[in-house]
Coordinates of C-alpha atoms in Angstrom, one line a residue:
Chain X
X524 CA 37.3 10.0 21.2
X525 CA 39.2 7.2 22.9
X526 CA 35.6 6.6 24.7
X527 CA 33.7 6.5 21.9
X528 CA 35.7 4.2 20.0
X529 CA 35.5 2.0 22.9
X530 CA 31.6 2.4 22.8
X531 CA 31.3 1.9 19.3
X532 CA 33.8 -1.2 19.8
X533 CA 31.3 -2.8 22.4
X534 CA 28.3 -2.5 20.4
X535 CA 29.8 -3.5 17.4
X536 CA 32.3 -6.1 18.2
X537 CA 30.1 -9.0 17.1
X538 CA 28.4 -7.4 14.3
X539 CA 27.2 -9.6 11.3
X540 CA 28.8 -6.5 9.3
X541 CA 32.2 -7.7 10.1
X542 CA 31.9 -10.9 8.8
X543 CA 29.6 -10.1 6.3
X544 CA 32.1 -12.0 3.4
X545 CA 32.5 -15.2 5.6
X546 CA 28.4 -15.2 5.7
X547 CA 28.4 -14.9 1.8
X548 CA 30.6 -17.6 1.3
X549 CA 28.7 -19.9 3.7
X550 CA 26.0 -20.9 1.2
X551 CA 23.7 -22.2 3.7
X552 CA 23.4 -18.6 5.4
X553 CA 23.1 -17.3 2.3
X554 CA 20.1 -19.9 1.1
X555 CA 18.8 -19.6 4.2
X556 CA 18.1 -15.9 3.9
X557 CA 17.2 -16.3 0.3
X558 CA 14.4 -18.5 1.7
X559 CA 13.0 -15.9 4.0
X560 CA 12.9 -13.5 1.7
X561 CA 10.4 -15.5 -0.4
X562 CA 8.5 -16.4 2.7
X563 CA 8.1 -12.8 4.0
X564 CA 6.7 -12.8 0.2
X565 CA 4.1 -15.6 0.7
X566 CA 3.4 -14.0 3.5
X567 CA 2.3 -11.1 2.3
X568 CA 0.1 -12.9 -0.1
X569 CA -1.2 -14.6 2.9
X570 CA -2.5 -11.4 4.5
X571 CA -3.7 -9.9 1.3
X572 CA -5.9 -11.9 0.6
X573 CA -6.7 -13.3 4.4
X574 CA -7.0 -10.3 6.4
X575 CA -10.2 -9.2 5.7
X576 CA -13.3 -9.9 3.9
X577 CA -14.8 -8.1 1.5
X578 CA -16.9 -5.4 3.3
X579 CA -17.3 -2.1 2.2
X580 CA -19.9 -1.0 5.0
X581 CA -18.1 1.2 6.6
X582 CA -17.5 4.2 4.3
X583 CA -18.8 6.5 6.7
X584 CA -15.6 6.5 8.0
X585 CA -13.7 7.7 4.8
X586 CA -14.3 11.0 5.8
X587 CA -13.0 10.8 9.6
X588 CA -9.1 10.4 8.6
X589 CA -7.3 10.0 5.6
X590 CA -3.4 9.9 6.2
X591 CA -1.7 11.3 3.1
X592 CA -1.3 7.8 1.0
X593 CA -4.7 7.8 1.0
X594 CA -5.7 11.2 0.1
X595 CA -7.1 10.6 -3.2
X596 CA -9.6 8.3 -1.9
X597 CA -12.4 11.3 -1.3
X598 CA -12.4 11.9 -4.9
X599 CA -12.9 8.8 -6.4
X600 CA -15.2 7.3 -3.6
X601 CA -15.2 4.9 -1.0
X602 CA -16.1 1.6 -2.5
X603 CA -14.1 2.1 -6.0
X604 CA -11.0 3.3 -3.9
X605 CA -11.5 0.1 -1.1
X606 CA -12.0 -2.0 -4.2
X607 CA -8.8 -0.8 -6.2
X608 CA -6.9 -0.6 -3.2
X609 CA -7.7 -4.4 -2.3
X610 CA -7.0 -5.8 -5.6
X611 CA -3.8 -3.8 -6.2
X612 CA -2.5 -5.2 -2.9
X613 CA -3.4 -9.0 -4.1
X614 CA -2.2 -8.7 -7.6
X615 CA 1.5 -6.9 -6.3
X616 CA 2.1 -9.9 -3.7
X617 CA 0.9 -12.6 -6.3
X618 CA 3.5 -10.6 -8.2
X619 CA 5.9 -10.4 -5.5
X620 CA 5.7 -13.8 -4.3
X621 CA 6.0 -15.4 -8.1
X622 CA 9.3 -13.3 -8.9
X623 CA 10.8 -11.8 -5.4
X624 CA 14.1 -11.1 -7.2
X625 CA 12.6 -8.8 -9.8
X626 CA 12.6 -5.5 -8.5
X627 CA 10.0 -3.9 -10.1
X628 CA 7.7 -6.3 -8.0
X629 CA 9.3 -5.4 -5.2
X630 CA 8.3 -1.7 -5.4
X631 CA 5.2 -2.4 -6.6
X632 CA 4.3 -4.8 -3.1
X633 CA 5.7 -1.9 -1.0
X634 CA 3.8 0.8 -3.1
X635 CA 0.4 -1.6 -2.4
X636 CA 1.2 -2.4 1.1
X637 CA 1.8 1.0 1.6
X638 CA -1.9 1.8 0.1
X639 CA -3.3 -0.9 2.2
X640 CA -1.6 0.0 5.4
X641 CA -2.6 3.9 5.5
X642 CA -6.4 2.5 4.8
X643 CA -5.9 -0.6 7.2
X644 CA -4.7 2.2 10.3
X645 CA -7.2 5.1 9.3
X646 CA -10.8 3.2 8.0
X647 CA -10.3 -0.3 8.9
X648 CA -8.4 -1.0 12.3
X649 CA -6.7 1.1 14.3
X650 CA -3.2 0.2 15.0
X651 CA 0.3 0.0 13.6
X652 CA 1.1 -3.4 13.3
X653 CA 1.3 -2.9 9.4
X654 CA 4.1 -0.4 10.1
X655 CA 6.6 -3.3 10.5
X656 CA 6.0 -5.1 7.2
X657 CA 5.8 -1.7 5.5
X658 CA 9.8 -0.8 6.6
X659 CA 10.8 -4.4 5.7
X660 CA 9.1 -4.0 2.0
X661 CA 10.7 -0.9 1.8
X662 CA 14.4 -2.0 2.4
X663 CA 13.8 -5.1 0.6
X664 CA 13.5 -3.2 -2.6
X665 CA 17.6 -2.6 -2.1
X666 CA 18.4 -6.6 -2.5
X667 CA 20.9 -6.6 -5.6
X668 CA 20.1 -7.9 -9.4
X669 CA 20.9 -11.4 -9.6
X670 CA 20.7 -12.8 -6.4
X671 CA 18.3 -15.6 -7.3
X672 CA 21.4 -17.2 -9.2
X673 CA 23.0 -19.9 -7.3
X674 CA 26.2 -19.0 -8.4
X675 CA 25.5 -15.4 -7.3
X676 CA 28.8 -13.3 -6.7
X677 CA 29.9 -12.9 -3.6
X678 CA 29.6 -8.8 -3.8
X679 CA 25.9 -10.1 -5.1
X680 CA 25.6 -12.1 -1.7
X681 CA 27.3 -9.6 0.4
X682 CA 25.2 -6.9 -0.8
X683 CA 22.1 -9.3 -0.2
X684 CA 22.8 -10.0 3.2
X685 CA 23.8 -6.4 4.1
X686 CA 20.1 -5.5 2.8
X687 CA 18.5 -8.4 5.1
X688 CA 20.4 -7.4 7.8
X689 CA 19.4 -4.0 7.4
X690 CA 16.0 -5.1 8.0
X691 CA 16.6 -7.2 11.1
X692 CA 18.6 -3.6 12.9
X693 CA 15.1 -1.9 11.3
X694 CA 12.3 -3.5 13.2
X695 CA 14.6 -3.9 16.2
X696 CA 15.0 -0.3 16.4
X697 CA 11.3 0.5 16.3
X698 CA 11.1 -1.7 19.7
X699 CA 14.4 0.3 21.0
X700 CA 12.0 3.9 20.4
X701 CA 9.1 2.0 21.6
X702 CA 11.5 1.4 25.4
X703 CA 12.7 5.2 24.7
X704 CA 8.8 6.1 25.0
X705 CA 8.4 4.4 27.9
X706 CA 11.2 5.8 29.7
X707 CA 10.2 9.4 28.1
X708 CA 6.6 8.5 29.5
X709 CA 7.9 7.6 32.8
X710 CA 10.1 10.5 33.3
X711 CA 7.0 13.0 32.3
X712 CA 4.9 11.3 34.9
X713 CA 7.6 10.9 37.6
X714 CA 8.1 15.0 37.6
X715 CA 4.3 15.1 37.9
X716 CA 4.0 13.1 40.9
X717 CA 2.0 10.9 38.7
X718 CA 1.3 6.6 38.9
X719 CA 4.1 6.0 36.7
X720 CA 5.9 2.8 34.3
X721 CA 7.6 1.6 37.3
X722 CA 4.8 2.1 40.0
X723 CA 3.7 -1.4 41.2
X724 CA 0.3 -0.7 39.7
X725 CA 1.1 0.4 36.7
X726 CA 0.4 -3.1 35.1
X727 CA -3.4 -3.2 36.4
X728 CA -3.7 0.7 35.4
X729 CA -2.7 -0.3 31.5
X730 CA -4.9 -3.6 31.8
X731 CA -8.0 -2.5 33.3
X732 CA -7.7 0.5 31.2
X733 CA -7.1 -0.8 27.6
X734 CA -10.0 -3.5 28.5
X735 CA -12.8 -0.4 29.2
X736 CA -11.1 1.2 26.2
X737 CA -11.7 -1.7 23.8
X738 CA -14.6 -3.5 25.5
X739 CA -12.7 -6.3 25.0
X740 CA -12.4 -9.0 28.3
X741 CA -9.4 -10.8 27.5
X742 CA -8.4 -14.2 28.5
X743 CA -5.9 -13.2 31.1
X744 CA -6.8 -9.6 31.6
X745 CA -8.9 -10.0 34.9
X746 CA -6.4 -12.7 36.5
X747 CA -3.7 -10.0 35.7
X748 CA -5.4 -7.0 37.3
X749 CA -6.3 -8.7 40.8
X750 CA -2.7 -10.6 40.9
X751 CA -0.3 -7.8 39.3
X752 CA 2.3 -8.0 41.4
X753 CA 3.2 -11.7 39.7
X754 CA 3.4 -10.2 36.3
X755 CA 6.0 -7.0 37.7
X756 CA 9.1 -8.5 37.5
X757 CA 7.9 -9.1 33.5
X758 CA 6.5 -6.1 33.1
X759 CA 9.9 -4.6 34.1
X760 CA 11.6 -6.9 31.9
X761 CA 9.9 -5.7 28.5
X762 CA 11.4 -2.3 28.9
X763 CA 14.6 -4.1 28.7
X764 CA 13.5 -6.3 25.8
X765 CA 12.5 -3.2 24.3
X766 CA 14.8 -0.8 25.3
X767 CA 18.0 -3.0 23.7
X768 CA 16.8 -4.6 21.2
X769 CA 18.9 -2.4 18.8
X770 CA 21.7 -3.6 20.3
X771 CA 20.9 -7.3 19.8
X772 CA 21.1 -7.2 16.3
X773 CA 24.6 -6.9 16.2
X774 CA 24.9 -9.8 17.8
X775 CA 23.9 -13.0 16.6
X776 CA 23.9 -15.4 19.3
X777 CA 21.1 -13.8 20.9
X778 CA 19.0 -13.5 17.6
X779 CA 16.8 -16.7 18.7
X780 CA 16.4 -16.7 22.0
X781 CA 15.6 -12.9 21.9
X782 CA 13.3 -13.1 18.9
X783 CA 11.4 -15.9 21.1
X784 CA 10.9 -13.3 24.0
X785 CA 9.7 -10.5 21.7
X786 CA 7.0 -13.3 20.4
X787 CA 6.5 -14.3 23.8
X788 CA 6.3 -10.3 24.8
X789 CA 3.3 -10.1 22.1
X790 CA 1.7 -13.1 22.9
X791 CA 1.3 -11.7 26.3
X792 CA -0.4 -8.8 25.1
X793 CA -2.5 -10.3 23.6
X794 CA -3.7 -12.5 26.4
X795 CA -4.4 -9.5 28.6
X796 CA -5.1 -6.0 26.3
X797 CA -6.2 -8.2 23.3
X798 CA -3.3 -6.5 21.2
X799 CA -1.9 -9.6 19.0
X800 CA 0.5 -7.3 16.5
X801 CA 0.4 -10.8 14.4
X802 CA 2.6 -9.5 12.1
X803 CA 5.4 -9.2 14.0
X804 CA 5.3 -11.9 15.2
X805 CA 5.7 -13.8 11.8
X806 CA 8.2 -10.8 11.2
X807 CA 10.4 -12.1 14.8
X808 CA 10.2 -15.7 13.5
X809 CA 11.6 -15.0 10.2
X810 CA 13.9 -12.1 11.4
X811 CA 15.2 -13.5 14.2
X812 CA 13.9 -17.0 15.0
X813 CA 15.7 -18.1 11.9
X814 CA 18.7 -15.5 11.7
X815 CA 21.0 -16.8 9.2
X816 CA 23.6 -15.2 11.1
X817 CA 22.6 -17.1 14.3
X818 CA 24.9 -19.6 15.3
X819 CA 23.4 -23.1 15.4
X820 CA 24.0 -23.2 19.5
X821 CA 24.8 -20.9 21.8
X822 CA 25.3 -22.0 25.2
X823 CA 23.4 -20.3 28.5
X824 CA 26.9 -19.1 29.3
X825 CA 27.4 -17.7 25.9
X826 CA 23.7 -16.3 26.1
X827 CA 23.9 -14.3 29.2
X828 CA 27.7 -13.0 28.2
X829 CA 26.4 -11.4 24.9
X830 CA 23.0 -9.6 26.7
X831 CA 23.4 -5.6 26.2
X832 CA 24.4 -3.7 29.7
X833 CA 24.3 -7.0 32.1
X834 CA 26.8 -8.6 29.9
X835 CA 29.5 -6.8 32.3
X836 CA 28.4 -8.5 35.2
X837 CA 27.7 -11.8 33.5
X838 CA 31.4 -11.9 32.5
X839 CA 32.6 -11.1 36.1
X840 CA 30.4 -13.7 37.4
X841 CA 31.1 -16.5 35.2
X842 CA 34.7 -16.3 33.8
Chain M
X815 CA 40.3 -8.6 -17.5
X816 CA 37.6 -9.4 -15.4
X817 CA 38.2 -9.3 -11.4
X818 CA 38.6 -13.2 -10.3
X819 CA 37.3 -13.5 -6.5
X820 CA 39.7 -14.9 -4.0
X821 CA 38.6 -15.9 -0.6
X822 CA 39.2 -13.7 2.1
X823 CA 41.5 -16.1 3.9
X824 CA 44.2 -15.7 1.1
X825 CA 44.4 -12.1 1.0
X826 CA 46.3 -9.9 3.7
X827 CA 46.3 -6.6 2.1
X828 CA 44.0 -5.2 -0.7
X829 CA 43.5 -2.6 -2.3
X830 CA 40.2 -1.9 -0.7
X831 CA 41.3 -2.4 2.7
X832 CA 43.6 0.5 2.0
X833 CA 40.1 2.3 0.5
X834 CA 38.2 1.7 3.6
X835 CA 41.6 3.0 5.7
X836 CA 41.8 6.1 4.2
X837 CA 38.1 6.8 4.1
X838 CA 37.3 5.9 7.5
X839 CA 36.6 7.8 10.5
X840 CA 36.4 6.0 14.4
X841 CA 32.4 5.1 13.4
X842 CA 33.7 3.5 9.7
X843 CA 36.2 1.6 11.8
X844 CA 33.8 0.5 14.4
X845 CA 31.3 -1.1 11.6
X846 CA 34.0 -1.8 8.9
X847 CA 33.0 -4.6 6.2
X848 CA 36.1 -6.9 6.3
X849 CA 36.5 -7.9 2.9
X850 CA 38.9 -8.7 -0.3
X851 CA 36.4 -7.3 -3.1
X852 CA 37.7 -5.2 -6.0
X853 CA 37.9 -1.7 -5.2
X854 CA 34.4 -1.3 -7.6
X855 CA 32.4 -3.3 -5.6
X856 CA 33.9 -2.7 -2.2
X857 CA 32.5 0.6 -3.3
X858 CA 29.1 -0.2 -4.2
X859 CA 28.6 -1.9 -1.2
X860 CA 30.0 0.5 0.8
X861 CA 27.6 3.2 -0.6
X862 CA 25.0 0.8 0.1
X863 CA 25.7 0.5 3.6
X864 CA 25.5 4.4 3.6
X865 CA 22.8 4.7 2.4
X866 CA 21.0 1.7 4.6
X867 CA 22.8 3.5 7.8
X868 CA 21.2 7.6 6.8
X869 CA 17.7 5.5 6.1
X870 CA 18.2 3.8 9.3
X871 CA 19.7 7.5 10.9
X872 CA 16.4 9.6 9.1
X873 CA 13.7 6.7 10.5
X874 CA 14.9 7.1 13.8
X875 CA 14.8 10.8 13.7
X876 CA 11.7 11.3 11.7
X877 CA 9.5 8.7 13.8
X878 CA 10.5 9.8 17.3
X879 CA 9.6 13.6 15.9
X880 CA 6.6 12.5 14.9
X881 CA 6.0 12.4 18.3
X882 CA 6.2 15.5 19.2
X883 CA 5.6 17.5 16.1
X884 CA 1.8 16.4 15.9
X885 CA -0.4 16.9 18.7
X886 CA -3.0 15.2 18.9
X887 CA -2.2 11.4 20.4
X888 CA -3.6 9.3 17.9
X889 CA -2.8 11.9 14.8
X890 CA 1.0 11.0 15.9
X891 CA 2.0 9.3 12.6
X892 CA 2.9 10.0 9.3
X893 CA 3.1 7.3 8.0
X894 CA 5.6 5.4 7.0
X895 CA 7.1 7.3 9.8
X896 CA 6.0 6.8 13.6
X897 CA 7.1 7.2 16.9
X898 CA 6.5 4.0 18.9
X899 CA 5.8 5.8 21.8
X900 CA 2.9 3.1 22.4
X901 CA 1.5 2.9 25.9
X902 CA 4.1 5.0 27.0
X903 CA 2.0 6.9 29.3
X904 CA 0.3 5.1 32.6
X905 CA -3.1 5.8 32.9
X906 CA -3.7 7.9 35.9
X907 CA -5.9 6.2 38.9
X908 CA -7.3 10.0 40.0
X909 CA -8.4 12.1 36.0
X910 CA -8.4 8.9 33.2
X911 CA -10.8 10.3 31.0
X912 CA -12.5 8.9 27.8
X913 CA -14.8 10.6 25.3
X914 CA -17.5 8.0 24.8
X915 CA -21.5 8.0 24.2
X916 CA -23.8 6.9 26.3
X917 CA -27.5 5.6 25.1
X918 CA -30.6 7.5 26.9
X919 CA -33.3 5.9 25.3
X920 CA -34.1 3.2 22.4
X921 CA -37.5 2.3 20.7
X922 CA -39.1 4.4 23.5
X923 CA -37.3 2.2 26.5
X924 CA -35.6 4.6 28.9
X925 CA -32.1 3.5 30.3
X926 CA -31.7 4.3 33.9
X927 CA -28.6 4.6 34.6
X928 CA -27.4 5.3 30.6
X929 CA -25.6 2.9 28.9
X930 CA -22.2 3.1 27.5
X931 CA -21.4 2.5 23.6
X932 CA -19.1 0.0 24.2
X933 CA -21.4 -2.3 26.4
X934 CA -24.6 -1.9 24.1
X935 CA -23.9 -5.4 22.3
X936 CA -27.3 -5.8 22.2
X937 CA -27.9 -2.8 20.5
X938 CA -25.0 -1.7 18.5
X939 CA -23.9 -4.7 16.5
X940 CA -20.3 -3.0 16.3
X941 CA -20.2 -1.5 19.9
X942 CA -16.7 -2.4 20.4
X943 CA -15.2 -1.6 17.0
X944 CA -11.6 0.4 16.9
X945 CA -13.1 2.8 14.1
X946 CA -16.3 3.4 16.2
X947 CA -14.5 4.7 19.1
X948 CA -12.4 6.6 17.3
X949 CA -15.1 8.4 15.5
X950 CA -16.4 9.0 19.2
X951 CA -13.1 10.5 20.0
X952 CA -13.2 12.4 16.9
X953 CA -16.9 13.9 17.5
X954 CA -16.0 14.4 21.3
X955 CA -13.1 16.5 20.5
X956 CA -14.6 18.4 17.5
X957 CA -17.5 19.2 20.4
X958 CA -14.7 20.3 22.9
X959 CA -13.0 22.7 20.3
X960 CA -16.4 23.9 19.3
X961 CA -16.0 23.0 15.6
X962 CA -19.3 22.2 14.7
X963 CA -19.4 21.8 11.2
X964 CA -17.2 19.1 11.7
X965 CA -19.0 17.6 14.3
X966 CA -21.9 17.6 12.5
X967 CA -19.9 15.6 9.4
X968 CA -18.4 13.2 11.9
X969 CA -21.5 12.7 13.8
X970 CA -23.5 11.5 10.2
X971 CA -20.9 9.2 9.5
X972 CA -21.7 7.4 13.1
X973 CA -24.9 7.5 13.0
X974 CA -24.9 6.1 9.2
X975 CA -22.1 3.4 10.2
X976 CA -23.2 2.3 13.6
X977 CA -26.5 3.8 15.4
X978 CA -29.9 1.8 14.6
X979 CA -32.8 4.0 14.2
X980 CA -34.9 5.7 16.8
X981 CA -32.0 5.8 19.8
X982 CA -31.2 8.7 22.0
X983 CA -27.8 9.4 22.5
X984 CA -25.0 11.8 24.3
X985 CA -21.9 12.5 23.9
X986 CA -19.8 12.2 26.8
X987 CA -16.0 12.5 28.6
X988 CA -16.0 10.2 31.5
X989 CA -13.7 10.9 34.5
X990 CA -12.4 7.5 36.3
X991 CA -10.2 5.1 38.0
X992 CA -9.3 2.4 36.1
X993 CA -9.0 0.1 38.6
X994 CA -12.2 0.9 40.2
X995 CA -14.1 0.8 36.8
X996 CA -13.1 -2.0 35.6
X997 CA -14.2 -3.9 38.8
X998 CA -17.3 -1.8 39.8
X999 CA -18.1 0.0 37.4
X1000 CA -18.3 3.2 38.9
X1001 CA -17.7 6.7 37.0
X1002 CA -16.2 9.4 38.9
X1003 CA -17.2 12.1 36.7
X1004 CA -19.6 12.3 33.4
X1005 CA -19.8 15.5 31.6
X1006 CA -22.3 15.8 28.6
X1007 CA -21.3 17.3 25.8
X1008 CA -24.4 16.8 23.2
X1009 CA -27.3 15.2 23.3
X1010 CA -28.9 13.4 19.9
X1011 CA -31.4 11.4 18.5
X1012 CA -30.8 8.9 15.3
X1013 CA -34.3 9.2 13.8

């Protein structure tokens, strides 16, 4: 018990949870995170409306996989379902992004995104980048009546902030079971005497391959797969990023600097496998680029002190 | 009388620290909310935290089972619920395999060697879509499992989406090194698994 307190104690010594009533009573935190809110908002009006244009060509595919939201789609048809589907997803974040703070809006952006998202990963693209926006609309529909006021109550505030943070520990856990898949894959392939995560290779393997998978030659993809050994040392490094990032959301003086690695992580990607998961990276800069519960500076001491695991030698090395 | 707020600064000991004392186990403790709210709304928010920590508790569960309660790799979500396992696996240098098609013959010109879907830009205006291959993938595996009828369904809704008209085509599972293929070219290993022509 004693060690688990002193677990618990670790992880949670910094948490924005424990000063969750200073934060309400700082309006600018508050503001601040008010502000995001309405931008994640725009942003999905952004995407509803940007994302794709209006083709309806490929309902051929309609029949290949439909994923549960989207099971009704077969019996009304392709192009009526696209079509409804489409429009319901523009009208909820016009809705959404005029009134934020009314909740019915709320549930109906999550209920569209949700609609658009199991057609965007089945019929239109393949990947999960959606996924990320879809848990954020989903705890977002928690904020509290009244918090637009500006002379909210603090329980109003507390409970708003609890909600956003709730969001930021979200997305930052889907990276933490992304590094627990890599580590699962690694063990797997270790025990079958397989090239592995942590074989020097193992960068060119998942470049060369994802570019004859795709057909896609990226930017950076060729450079990457004749000179892997320079990218190593940062392909080790993500399954750290990923691996902790849980761990960073409970505590804010690495919400910046961190958010700006898991952009820079996903800008990377996208320079050599041509995967640009755009949303989260708008999802980093708001979450975590802008952290209302960041401090405004954090020194390089402060910075390296505060990083999950290493943070014990840090300390020992520059007390 | 209606609760008046007092900043936390001024207040030692509350009633709701007392709540949260009694209530609290070594977890509660760990991530307490330090707070002077009146015992109703240190509740409320206090359930809401619950309830935010068992949605945070049941995602975590839910999407790393999805992982292993659904078997086929790309079938592996439910959504909103998903595992994350992405490129968890390393592709292996000696069996990589890849269900793909390969064109024989278009408009009575003969390819030799065949050419592979994803390379056919001048041919298939969508070679290199995500929804193409993974119709491939679907139609290869449906050929594997020796389900016909829905190879058949899955193979119409290629040909209707993606194949001109008057092209020869196989399906195939290609065997190779990634490495090697994606500086040579070279295939270790093509096996056929239906051959077809879009009239």
């Amino acid at each position: 018990m004693k060690y688990i307190s002193i677990l618990l104690e670790y992880i949670f010594k910094d948490s924005p949870l424990r000063h969750l009533e200073r934060y309400a009573n700082d309006s600018s935190v508050f503001v601040s995170a008010r502000t995001l809110v309405q931008m994640y908002y725009f942003f999905l009006l952004f995407i509803s409306v940007a994302l794709f244009t209006w083709d309806t060509s490929f309902g051929a595919q309609t029949q290949i996989e439909t994923p549960w939201p989207i099971g009704w789609i077969p019996f009304v048809g392709f192009v009526a379902a696209y079509t409804f589907v489409r429009i319901f997803f523009i009208a909820a974040s016009v809705l959404a992004a005029w009134k934020p703070h009314w909740r019915p809006a709320r549930i109906l952006s999550f209920v569209a995104l949700f609609e658009f998202c199991a057609l965007y990963i089945s019929i239109l693209q393949l990947d999960v980048d959606g996924y990320g926006l879809l848990l954020t609309s989903l705890l977002f529909i928690f904020l509290p009546l009244g918090y637009e006021k500006m002379d909210a109550p603090v329980v109003v505030r507390m409970k708003f902030l609890l909600v956003f943070f709730a969001v930021q520990v979200e997305n930052l856990l889907t990276y933490t079971m992304g590094g627990i898949g890599k580590l699962y894959g690694a063990a797997v392939q270790i025990a079958a005497g397989q090239s592995n995560f942590f074989s020097l290779h193992a960068p060119a393997l998942q470049i060369a391959d994802r570019q004859l998978l795709t057909g896609v030659h990226t930017a950076l993809g060729s450079w990457a797969v004749e000179h892997y050994l320079l990218i190593y040392p940062w392909y080790l490094f993500t399954l750290y990023l990923l691996l902790f990032s849980f761990f960073v959301a409970f505590r804010p003086k690495l919400h910046r600097t961190w958010g700006l690695l898991l952009i820079l992580f996903h800008v990377g990607n996208y320079l050599v496998i041509n995967i640009g998961f755009v949303s989260h990276i708008f999802l980093w800069s708001l979450l975590l680029l802008a952290s209302p519960f960041a401090p405004t500076k954090v020194s390089v001491k402060e910075f390296l002190c505060n990083l999950p695991v290493v943070d014990v030698v840090f300390k020992k090395i520059l007390r | 009388m209606p609760y008046i707020h007092k900043p936390e600064t001024t207040i030692k000991h509350t009633k709701n620290i007392a709540y949260f004392e009694r209530m609290q186990s070594s977890v509660a403790h760990a991530i307490l909310l330090r707070m002077s709210l009146s015992p109703k709304d240190a509740k409320e928010l206090s359930q809401l935290q619950t309830l935010l920590g068992i949605f945070l508790g049941l995602y975590f569960l839910a999407g790393l089972s999805t992982f292993f309660l659904f078997s086929s790799a790309h079938d592996k979500s439910f959504p909103p619920f998903f595992h994350w396992f992405l490129f968890a696996l390393v592709p292996n240098e000696h069996f990589s395999t890849q269900y793909t098609v390969q064109l024989t013959a278009y408009r009575g010109k003969t390819f030799t060697p065949p050419e592979l879907f994803g390379e056919a830009n001048d041919i298939i205006p969508e070679a290199t879509a995500n929804r193409a291959r993974d119709g491939i993938r679907h139609l290869g595996k449906a050929l594997v499992a020796g389900d016909t009828a829905r190879a058949d369904v899955v193979r119409a809704e290629l040909e209707a989406a993606y194949f001109p008209k008057d092209l020869s085509w196989q399906v195939v599972k290609i065997t190779y090194d990634p490495i090697e293929r994606f500086k040579t070219g070279t295939l270790e290993k093509v096996d056929v698994l239906g051959t077809y022509h879009t009239k």
